[in-house]
Amino acid sequence: MAEVQTIAERLELEGNCVLSITYPTKDTEDYTVEELEILGKLHKQKIAMSDAIYVVNINGYLGESTKSEISYARSIGKEVLSLVDLGF
């Protein structure tokens, strides 16, 4: 999370408006299915509102959720930028 926050700050200082992820306050299994659905829906709305997404893929790591978000962003014509080359 610290890396995401640092990059978000840098992007904002460069003049970009950053819509960041929601930082969890508990473990994933402690959220209800409904809460997870709400968070997922809102995250996709943030992607839809954005000109581009910036993937913070430290050491090239991409989780399944992030892969899904990249696919969604591309499907609606958003530019996908990343910390480390995505390789696809």
mmCIF file of the C-alpha atoms, coordinates in Angstrom:
data_MODEL
# 
_entry.id   MODEL 
# 
loop_
_atom_site.group_PDB 
_atom_site.id 
_atom_site.type_symbol 
_atom_site.label_atom_id 
_atom_site.label_alt_id 
_atom_site.label_comp_id 
_atom_site.label_asym_id 
_atom_site.label_entity_id 
_atom_site.label_seq_id 
_atom_site.pdbx_PDB_ins_code 
_atom_site.Cartn_x 
_atom_site.Cartn_y 
_atom_site.Cartn_z 
_atom_site.occupancy 
_atom_site.B_iso_or_equiv 
_atom_site.pdbx_formal_charge 
_atom_site.auth_seq_id 
_atom_site.auth_comp_id 
_atom_site.auth_asym_id 
_atom_site.auth_atom_id 
_atom_site.pdbx_PDB_model_num 
ATOM 1  C CA . MET A 1 1  ? 0.000   0.000   0.000   1.00 0.00 ? 1  MET A CA 1 
ATOM 2  C CA . ALA A 1 2  ? 2.863   2.377   0.749   1.00 0.00 ? 2  ALA A CA 1 
ATOM 3  C CA . GLU A 1 3  ? 4.161   2.027   -2.812  1.00 0.00 ? 3  GLU A CA 1 
ATOM 4  C CA . VAL A 1 4  ? 0.703   2.745   -4.252  1.00 0.00 ? 4  VAL A CA 1 
ATOM 5  C CA . GLN A 1 5  ? 0.383   5.832   -2.066  1.00 0.00 ? 5  GLN A CA 1 
ATOM 6  C CA . THR A 1 6  ? 3.840   7.075   -3.067  1.00 0.00 ? 6  THR A CA 1 
ATOM 7  C CA . ILE A 1 7  ? 3.100   6.627   -6.767  1.00 0.00 ? 7  ILE A CA 1 
ATOM 8  C CA . ALA A 1 8  ? -0.340  8.247   -6.425  1.00 0.00 ? 8  ALA A CA 1 
ATOM 9  C CA . GLU A 1 9  ? 1.257   11.255  -4.768  1.00 0.00 ? 9  GLU A CA 1 
ATOM 10 C CA . ARG A 1 10 ? 3.912   11.514  -7.511  1.00 0.00 ? 10 ARG A CA 1 
ATOM 11 C CA . LEU A 1 11 ? 1.258   11.327  -10.229 1.00 0.00 ? 11 LEU A CA 1 
ATOM 12 C CA . GLU A 1 12 ? -0.785  14.035  -8.510  1.00 0.00 ? 12 GLU A CA 1 
ATOM 13 C CA . LEU A 1 13 ? 2.269   16.285  -8.124  1.00 0.00 ? 13 LEU A CA 1 
ATOM 14 C CA . GLU A 1 14 ? 2.741   15.864  -11.884 1.00 0.00 ? 14 GLU A CA 1 
ATOM 15 C CA . GLY A 1 15 ? -0.744  17.348  -12.302 1.00 0.00 ? 15 GLY A CA 1 
ATOM 16 C CA . ASN A 1 16 ? -2.850  14.203  -12.631 1.00 0.00 ? 16 ASN A CA 1 
ATOM 17 C CA . CYS A 1 17 ? -6.117  13.621  -10.785 1.00 0.00 ? 17 CYS A CA 1 
ATOM 18 C CA . VAL A 1 18 ? -5.740  10.194  -9.175  1.00 0.00 ? 18 VAL A CA 1 
ATOM 19 C CA . LEU A 1 19 ? -8.699  7.995   -8.271  1.00 0.00 ? 19 LEU A CA 1 
ATOM 20 C CA . SER A 1 20 ? -6.981  5.442   -6.073  1.00 0.00 ? 20 SER A CA 1 
ATOM 21 C CA . ILE A 1 21 ? -7.978  2.073   -4.754  1.00 0.00 ? 21 ILE A CA 1 
ATOM 22 C CA . THR A 1 22 ? -9.894  1.673   -1.521  1.00 0.00 ? 22 THR A CA 1 
ATOM 23 C CA . TYR A 1 23 ? -7.510  0.636   1.216   1.00 0.00 ? 23 TYR A CA 1 
ATOM 24 C CA . PRO A 1 24 ? -8.975  -2.318  3.113   1.00 0.00 ? 24 PRO A CA 1 
ATOM 25 C CA . THR A 1 25 ? -9.449  -1.990  6.842   1.00 0.00 ? 25 THR A CA 1 
ATOM 26 C CA . LYS A 1 26 ? -9.843  -5.725  7.402   1.00 0.00 ? 26 LYS A CA 1 
ATOM 27 C CA . ASP A 1 27 ? -9.000  -9.066  5.807   1.00 0.00 ? 27 ASP A CA 1 
ATOM 28 C CA . THR A 1 28 ? -10.886 -9.975  2.635   1.00 0.00 ? 28 THR A CA 1 
ATOM 29 C CA . GLU A 1 29 ? -12.679 -12.856 4.359   1.00 0.00 ? 29 GLU A CA 1 
ATOM 30 C CA . ASP A 1 30 ? -14.060 -10.393 6.928   1.00 0.00 ? 30 ASP A CA 1 
ATOM 31 C CA . TYR A 1 31 ? -16.072 -8.539  4.279   1.00 0.00 ? 31 TYR A CA 1 
ATOM 32 C CA . THR A 1 32 ? -19.524 -9.732  3.300   1.00 0.00 ? 32 THR A CA 1 
ATOM 33 C CA . VAL A 1 33 ? -20.166 -10.811 -0.269  1.00 0.00 ? 33 VAL A CA 1 
ATOM 34 C CA . GLU A 1 34 ? -22.301 -7.699  -0.685  1.00 0.00 ? 34 GLU A CA 1 
ATOM 35 C CA . GLU A 1 35 ? -19.527 -5.412  0.565   1.00 0.00 ? 35 GLU A CA 1 
ATOM 36 C CA . LEU A 1 36 ? -17.027 -6.973  -1.837  1.00 0.00 ? 36 LEU A CA 1 
ATOM 37 C CA . GLU A 1 37 ? -19.477 -6.554  -4.712  1.00 0.00 ? 37 GLU A CA 1 
ATOM 38 C CA . ILE A 1 38 ? -19.979 -2.873  -3.826  1.00 0.00 ? 38 ILE A CA 1 
ATOM 39 C CA . LEU A 1 39 ? -16.229 -2.247  -3.655  1.00 0.00 ? 39 LEU A CA 1 
ATOM 40 C CA . GLY A 1 40 ? -15.685 -4.048  -6.967  1.00 0.00 ? 40 GLY A CA 1 
ATOM 41 C CA . LYS A 1 41 ? -18.465 -2.107  -8.679  1.00 0.00 ? 41 LYS A CA 1 
ATOM 42 C CA . LEU A 1 42 ? -17.150 1.220   -7.407  1.00 0.00 ? 42 LEU A CA 1 
ATOM 43 C CA . HIS A 1 43 ? -13.623 0.359   -8.501  1.00 0.00 ? 43 HIS A CA 1 
ATOM 44 C CA . LYS A 1 44 ? -14.872 -0.304  -12.034 1.00 0.00 ? 44 LYS A CA 1 
ATOM 45 C CA . GLN A 1 45 ? -16.731 3.008   -11.939 1.00 0.00 ? 45 GLN A CA 1 
ATOM 46 C CA . LYS A 1 46 ? -13.439 4.715   -11.081 1.00 0.00 ? 46 LYS A CA 1 
ATOM 47 C CA . ILE A 1 47 ? -11.828 3.015   -14.086 1.00 0.00 ? 47 ILE A CA 1 
ATOM 48 C CA . ALA A 1 48 ? -14.695 4.150   -16.323 1.00 0.00 ? 48 ALA A CA 1 
ATOM 49 C CA . MET A 1 49 ? -14.303 7.751   -15.107 1.00 0.00 ? 49 MET A CA 1 
ATOM 50 C CA . SER A 1 50 ? -10.552 7.743   -15.745 1.00 0.00 ? 50 SER A CA 1 
ATOM 51 C CA . ASP A 1 51 ? -8.543  8.516   -18.860 1.00 0.00 ? 51 ASP A CA 1 
ATOM 52 C CA . ALA A 1 52 ? -6.127  5.707   -18.010 1.00 0.00 ? 52 ALA A CA 1 
ATOM 53 C CA . ILE A 1 53 ? -5.177  3.273   -15.278 1.00 0.00 ? 53 ILE A CA 1 
ATOM 54 C CA . TYR A 1 54 ? -1.748  2.940   -13.708 1.00 0.00 ? 54 TYR A CA 1 
ATOM 55 C CA . VAL A 1 55 ? -0.932  -0.570  -12.531 1.00 0.00 ? 55 VAL A CA 1 
ATOM 56 C CA . VAL A 1 56 ? 1.471   -0.740  -9.597  1.00 0.00 ? 56 VAL A CA 1 
ATOM 57 C CA . ASN A 1 57 ? 2.837   -4.192  -10.370 1.00 0.00 ? 57 ASN A CA 1 
ATOM 58 C CA . ILE A 1 58 ? 5.867   -4.399  -8.110  1.00 0.00 ? 58 ILE A CA 1 
ATOM 59 C CA . ASN A 1 59 ? 8.356   -6.968  -9.438  1.00 0.00 ? 59 ASN A CA 1 
ATOM 60 C CA . GLY A 1 60 ? 5.897   -7.629  -12.271 1.00 0.00 ? 60 GLY A CA 1 
ATOM 61 C CA . TYR A 1 61 ? 3.325   -9.254  -9.973  1.00 0.00 ? 61 TYR A CA 1 
ATOM 62 C CA . LEU A 1 62 ? -0.311  -9.209  -11.126 1.00 0.00 ? 62 LEU A CA 1 
ATOM 63 C CA . GLY A 1 63 ? -3.089  -10.734 -9.067  1.00 0.00 ? 63 GLY A CA 1 
ATOM 64 C CA . GLU A 1 64 ? -6.295  -12.064 -10.608 1.00 0.00 ? 64 GLU A CA 1 
ATOM 65 C CA . SER A 1 65 ? -8.263  -8.983  -9.564  1.00 0.00 ? 65 SER A CA 1 
ATOM 66 C CA . THR A 1 66 ? -5.740  -6.680  -11.220 1.00 0.00 ? 66 THR A CA 1 
ATOM 67 C CA . LYS A 1 67 ? -5.748  -8.775  -14.404 1.00 0.00 ? 67 LYS A CA 1 
ATOM 68 C CA . SER A 1 68 ? -9.527  -8.452  -14.471 1.00 0.00 ? 68 SER A CA 1 
ATOM 69 C CA . GLU A 1 69 ? -9.287  -4.681  -14.012 1.00 0.00 ? 69 GLU A CA 1 
ATOM 70 C CA . ILE A 1 70 ? -6.756  -4.417  -16.850 1.00 0.00 ? 70 ILE A CA 1 
ATOM 71 C CA . SER A 1 71 ? -9.062  -6.403  -19.133 1.00 0.00 ? 71 SER A CA 1 
ATOM 72 C CA . TYR A 1 72 ? -12.004 -4.209  -18.163 1.00 0.00 ? 72 TYR A CA 1 
ATOM 73 C CA . ALA A 1 73 ? -10.029 -1.007  -18.748 1.00 0.00 ? 73 ALA A CA 1 
ATOM 74 C CA . ARG A 1 74 ? -8.895  -2.175  -22.174 1.00 0.00 ? 74 ARG A CA 1 
ATOM 75 C CA . SER A 1 75 ? -12.424 -3.315  -23.091 1.00 0.00 ? 75 SER A CA 1 
ATOM 76 C CA . ILE A 1 76 ? -13.712 0.228   -22.587 1.00 0.00 ? 76 ILE A CA 1 
ATOM 77 C CA . GLY A 1 77 ? -10.796 1.849   -24.396 1.00 0.00 ? 77 GLY A CA 1 
ATOM 78 C CA . LYS A 1 78 ? -8.734  3.071   -21.446 1.00 0.00 ? 78 LYS A CA 1 
ATOM 79 C CA . GLU A 1 79 ? -4.978  3.445   -21.654 1.00 0.00 ? 79 GLU A CA 1 
ATOM 80 C CA . VAL A 1 80 ? -3.135  1.022   -19.383 1.00 0.00 ? 80 VAL A CA 1 
ATOM 81 C CA . LEU A 1 81 ? 0.147   2.212   -17.887 1.00 0.00 ? 81 LEU A CA 1 
ATOM 82 C CA . SER A 1 82 ? 2.247   0.226   -15.429 1.00 0.00 ? 82 SER A CA 1 
ATOM 83 C CA . LEU A 1 83 ? 5.207   0.390   -13.103 1.00 0.00 ? 83 LEU A CA 1 
ATOM 84 C CA . VAL A 1 84 ? 6.746   -2.713  -14.715 1.00 0.00 ? 84 VAL A CA 1 
ATOM 85 C CA . ASP A 1 85 ? 6.042   -3.748  -18.329 1.00 0.00 ? 85 ASP A CA 1 
ATOM 86 C CA . LEU A 1 86 ? 2.958   -5.960  -18.401 1.00 0.00 ? 86 LEU A CA 1 
ATOM 87 C CA . GLY A 1 87 ? 4.339   -8.206  -21.114 1.00 0.00 ? 87 GLY A CA 1 
ATOM 88 C CA . PHE A 1 88 ? 0.976   -8.575  -22.852 1.00 0.00 ? 88 PHE A CA 1 
# 
